[in-house]
Structure formats: structure tokens, C-alpha cells
mmCIF file of C-alpha atoms in Angstrom:
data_model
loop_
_atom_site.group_PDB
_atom_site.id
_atom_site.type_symbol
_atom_site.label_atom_id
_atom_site.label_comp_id
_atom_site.label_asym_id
_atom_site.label_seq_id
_atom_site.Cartn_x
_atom_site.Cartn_y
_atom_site.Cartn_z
ATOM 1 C CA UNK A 1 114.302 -26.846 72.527
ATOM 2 C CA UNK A 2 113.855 -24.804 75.935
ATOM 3 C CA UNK A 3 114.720 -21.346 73.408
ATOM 4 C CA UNK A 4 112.375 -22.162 70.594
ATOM 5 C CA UNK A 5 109.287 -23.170 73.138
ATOM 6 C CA UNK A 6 110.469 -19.521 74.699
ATOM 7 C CA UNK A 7 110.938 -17.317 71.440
ATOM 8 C CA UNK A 8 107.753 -19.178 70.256
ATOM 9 C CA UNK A 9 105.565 -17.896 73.611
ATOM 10 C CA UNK A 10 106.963 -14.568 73.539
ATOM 11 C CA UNK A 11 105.851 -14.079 69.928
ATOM 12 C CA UNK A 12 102.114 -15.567 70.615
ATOM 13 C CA UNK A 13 101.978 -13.094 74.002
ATOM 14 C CA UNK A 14 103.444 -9.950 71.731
ATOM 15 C CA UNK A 15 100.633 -11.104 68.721
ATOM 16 C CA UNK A 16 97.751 -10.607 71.681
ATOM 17 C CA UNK A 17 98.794 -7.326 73.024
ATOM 18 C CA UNK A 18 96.435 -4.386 72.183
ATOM 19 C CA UNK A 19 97.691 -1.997 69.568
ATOM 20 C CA UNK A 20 98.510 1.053 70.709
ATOM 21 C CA UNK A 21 96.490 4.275 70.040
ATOM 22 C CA UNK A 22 96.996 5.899 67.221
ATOM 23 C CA UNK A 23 98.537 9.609 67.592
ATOM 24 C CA UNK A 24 99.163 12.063 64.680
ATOM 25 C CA UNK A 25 102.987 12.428 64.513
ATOM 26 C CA UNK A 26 104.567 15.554 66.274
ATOM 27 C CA UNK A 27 104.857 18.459 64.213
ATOM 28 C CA UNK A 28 101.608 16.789 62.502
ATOM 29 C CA UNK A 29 98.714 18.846 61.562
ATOM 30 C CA UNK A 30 95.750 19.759 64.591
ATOM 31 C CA UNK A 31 92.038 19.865 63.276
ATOM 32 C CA UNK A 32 90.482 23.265 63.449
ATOM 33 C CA UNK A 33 88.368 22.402 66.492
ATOM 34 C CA UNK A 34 91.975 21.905 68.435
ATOM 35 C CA UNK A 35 92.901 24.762 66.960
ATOM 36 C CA UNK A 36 89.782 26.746 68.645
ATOM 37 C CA UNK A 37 90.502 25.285 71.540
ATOM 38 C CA UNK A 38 93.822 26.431 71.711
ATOM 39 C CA UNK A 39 93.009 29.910 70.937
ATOM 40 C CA UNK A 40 90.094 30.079 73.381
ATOM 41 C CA UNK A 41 92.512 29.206 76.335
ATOM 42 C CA UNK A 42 95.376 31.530 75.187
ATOM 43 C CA UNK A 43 92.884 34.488 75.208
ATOM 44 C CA UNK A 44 91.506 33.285 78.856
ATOM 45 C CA UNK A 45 94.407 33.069 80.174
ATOM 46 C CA UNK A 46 95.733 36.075 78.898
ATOM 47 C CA UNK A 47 92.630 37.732 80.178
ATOM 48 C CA UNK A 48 93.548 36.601 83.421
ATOM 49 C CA UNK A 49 96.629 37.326 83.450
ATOM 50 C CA UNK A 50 96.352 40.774 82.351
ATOM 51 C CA UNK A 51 94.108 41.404 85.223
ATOM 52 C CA UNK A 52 96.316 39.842 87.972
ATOM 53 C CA UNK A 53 99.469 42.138 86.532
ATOM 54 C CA UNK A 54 97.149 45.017 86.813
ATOM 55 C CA UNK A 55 95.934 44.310 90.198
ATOM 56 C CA UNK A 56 100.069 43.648 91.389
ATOM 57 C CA UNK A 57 100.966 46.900 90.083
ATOM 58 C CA UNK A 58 98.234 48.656 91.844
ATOM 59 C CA UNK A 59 100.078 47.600 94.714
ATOM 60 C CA UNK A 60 103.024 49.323 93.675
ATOM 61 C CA UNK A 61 105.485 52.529 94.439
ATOM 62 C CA UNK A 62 106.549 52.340 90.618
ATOM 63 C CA UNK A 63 104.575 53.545 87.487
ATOM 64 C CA UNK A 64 104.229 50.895 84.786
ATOM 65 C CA UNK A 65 103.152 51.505 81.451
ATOM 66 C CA UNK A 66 101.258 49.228 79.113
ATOM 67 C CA UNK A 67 102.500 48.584 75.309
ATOM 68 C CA UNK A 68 101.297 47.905 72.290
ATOM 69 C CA UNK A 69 103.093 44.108 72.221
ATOM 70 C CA UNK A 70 100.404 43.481 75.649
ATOM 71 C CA UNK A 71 103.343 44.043 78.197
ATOM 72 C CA UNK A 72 104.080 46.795 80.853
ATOM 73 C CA UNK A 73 107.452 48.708 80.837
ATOM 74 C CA UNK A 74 108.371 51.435 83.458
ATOM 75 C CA UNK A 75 108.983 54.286 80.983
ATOM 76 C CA UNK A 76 106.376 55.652 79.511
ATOM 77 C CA UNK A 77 105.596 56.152 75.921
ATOM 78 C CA UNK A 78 108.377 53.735 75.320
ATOM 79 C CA UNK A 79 107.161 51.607 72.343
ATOM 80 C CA UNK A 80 106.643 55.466 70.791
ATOM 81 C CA UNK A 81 110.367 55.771 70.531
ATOM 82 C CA UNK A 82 112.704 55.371 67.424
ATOM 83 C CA UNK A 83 112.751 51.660 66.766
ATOM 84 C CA UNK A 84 116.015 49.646 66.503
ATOM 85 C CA UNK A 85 116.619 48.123 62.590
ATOM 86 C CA UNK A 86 117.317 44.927 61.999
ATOM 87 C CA UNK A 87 121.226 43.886 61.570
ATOM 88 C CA UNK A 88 121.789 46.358 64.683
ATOM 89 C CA UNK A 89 124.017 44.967 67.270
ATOM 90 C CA UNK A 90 122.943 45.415 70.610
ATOM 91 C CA UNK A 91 124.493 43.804 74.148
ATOM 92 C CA UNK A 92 122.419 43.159 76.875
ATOM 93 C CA UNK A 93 121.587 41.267 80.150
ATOM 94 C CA UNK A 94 118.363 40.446 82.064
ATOM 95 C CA UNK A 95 117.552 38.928 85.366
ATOM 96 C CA UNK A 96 113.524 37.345 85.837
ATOM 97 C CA UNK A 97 111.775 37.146 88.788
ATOM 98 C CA UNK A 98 108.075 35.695 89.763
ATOM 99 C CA UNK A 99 105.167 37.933 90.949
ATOM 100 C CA UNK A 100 106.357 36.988 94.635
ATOM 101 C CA UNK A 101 109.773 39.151 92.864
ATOM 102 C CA UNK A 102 111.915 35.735 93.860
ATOM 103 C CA UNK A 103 114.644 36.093 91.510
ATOM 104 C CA UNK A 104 114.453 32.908 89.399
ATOM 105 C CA UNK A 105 117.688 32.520 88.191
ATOM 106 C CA UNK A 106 120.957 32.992 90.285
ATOM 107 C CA UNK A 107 122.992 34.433 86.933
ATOM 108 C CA UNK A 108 121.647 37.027 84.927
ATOM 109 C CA UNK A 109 121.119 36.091 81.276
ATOM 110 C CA UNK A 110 123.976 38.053 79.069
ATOM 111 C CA UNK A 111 124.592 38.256 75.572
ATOM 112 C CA UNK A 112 126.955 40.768 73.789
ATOM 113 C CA UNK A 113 127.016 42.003 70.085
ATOM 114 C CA UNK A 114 123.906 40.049 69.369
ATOM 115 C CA UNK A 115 122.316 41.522 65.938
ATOM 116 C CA UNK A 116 118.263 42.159 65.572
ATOM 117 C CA UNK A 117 116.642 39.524 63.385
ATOM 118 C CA UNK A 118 119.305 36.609 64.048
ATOM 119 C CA UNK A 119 118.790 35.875 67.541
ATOM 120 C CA UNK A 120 116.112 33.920 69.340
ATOM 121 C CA UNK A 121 114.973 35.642 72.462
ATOM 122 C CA UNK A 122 111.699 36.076 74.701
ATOM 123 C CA UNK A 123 109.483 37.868 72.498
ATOM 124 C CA UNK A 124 109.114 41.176 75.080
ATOM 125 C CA UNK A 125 112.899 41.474 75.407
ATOM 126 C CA UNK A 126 113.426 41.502 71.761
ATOM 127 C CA UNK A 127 110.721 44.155 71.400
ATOM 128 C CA UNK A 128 112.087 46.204 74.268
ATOM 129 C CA UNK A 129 115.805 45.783 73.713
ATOM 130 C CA UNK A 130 114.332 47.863 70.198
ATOM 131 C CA UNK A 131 113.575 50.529 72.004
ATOM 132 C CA UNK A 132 116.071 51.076 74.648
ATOM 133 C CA UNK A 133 118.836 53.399 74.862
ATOM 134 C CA UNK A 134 122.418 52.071 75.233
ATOM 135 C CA UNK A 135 123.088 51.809 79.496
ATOM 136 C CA UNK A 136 119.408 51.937 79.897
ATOM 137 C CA UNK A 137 117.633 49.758 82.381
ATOM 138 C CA UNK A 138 113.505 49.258 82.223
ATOM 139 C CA UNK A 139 111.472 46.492 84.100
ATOM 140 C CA UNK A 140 108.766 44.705 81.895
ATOM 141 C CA UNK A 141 105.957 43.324 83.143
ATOM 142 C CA UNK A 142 104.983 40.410 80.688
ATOM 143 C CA UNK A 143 101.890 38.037 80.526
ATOM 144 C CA UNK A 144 102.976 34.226 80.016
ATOM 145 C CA UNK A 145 102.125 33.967 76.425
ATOM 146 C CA UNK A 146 105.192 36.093 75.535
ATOM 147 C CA UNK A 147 107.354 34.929 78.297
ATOM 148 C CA UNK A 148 107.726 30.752 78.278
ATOM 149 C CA UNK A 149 104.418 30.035 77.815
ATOM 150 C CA UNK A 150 102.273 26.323 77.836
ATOM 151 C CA UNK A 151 105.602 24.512 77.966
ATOM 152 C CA UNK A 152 108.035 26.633 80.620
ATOM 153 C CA UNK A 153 111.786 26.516 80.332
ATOM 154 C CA UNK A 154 111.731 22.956 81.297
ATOM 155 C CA UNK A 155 114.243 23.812 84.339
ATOM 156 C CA UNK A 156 113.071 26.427 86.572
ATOM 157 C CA UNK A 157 110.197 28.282 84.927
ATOM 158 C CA UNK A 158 106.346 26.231 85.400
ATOM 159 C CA UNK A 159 103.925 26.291 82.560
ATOM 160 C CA UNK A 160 101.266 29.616 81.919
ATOM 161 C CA UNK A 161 103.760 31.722 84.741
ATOM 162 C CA UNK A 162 103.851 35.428 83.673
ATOM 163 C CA UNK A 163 107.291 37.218 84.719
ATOM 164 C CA UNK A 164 109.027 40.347 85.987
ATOM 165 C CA UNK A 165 111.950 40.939 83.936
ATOM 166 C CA UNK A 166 114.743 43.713 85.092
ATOM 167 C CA UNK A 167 116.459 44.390 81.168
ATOM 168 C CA UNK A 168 119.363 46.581 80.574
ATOM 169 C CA UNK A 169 121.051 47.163 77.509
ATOM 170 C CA UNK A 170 124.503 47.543 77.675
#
């Protein structure tokens, strides 16, 4: 009798709880105004961004050049050179660092024989590992929204943090 009296006041407790708010499922569609919003705080931040990468390198022994992908390399008219087709193999390795240059990671990131077009990499490495020479090594300056943007790495790398990244192809 003590189990139904208990199963029957857990049920009438459960029956007065507030329903929870509803959420549009993930992956599920944002309105436009969300949308807006979205985009509005991308291009601030990017603004920003842009402006504190200028202002470091100003500070700086070593020329950096901008791109046409909105990220600074140190050789310039690089994104001018012969670009790298799709299917290519390439093998490379890349170390990132803050804009206090604290290297980030203890291990440099490696990958060999990876092909163009069927590997999933930070959008500014892809686009310079297309233009680099085999033994080459460039350092690219790149604004958070083509580094690990709103979400991080979920380890070591925060939210909206631009990076330094030291990239040689191999």
C-alpha cells in the first residue's frame, strides 16, 4: 500500500510541474531576424578583429601580407600564385599560437598524403596549403571566423579567438 500511495504522489507532483520551454530542434531552421543577427555580429567582430591584427603587426619586424580569403600570410602576392587542384596530395604540419604568440598546442598538427577536396581542415590552411610550395613554410595571420570561430575547439581554443598559425608543407 506504502508503493501505490508513493507511485500515486509522484505522478500528481510530475502532472503539476511546468512544461518546459519549447526550443526548435538542433539543426532546426532560425527565422531571418536570427539570421540578421548572426550576420551583424560576424561582420563586427570581424571588423574588430581585422583592426587588432593590423595594429599587432604594426608592431612587428616581419612583413605580412593580406589575402583575398581576409587573412595575412608572410609572402607576398601569395594567393596570386598557381593554385593547387583538387585530388592533389599534399603533406603538411602546423603549430597555432595566440596573439600573446603562446604556442597553444604542445604537438604540432601533422597530416601526410592528405588529397584537396576530401579533407576537413581550418578554412585558411586549406587555402594556403593551395598555394604553397613543397618544404615551404609561411605564417598566417587569421581572423576567428576562419579559424574556430563562435564555438572554439572545445579543448584549448576559447570562442571568437583569432590565431597565428606557423604552416609548412612538407
Amino acid at each position: 500500500m506504502k508503493k501505490l500511495l508513493f507511485i500515486s504522489a509522484v505522478c500528481l507532483l510530475s502532472c503539476n510541474r511546468k512544461a518546459p520551454e519549447a526550443r526548435p530542434p538542433i539543426g532546426g531552421v532560425l527565422s531571418q531576424q536570427d539570421l540578421d543577427v548572426s550576420r551583424e555580429r560576424m561582420r563586427n567582430l570581424n571588423t574588430i578583429e581585422r583592426g587588432q591584427i593590423q595594429d599587432w603587426i604594426k608592431g612587428q619586424s616581419v612583413k605580412y601580407y593580406p589575402t583575398q580569403l581576409n587573412y595575412w600570410v608572410t609572402v607576398e602576392g601569395f594567393d596570386q600564385r598557381t593554385r593547387r587542384a583538387d585530388d592533389t596530395p599534399i603533406s603538411y604540419s602546423y603549430d597555432l599560437y595566440d596573439f600573446d604568440e603562446t604556442k597553444i598546442y604542445d604537438k604540432p598538427f601533422e597530416r601526410r598524403d592528405a588529397r584537396f577536396g576530401h579533407f576537413d581542415e581550418l578554412k585558411a590552411v586549406e587555402n594556403a596549403l593551395r598555394f604553397m610550395h613543397d618544404g615551404e613554410e609561411v605564417t598566417l595571420l587569421v581572423p576567428s571566423s576562419l579559424a574556430y570561430g563562435t564555438f572554439g575547439d572545445e579543448k584549448n581554443i576559447d570562442n571568437d579567438i583569432p590565431l597565428i598559425i606557423k604552416l609548412k608543407a612538407l
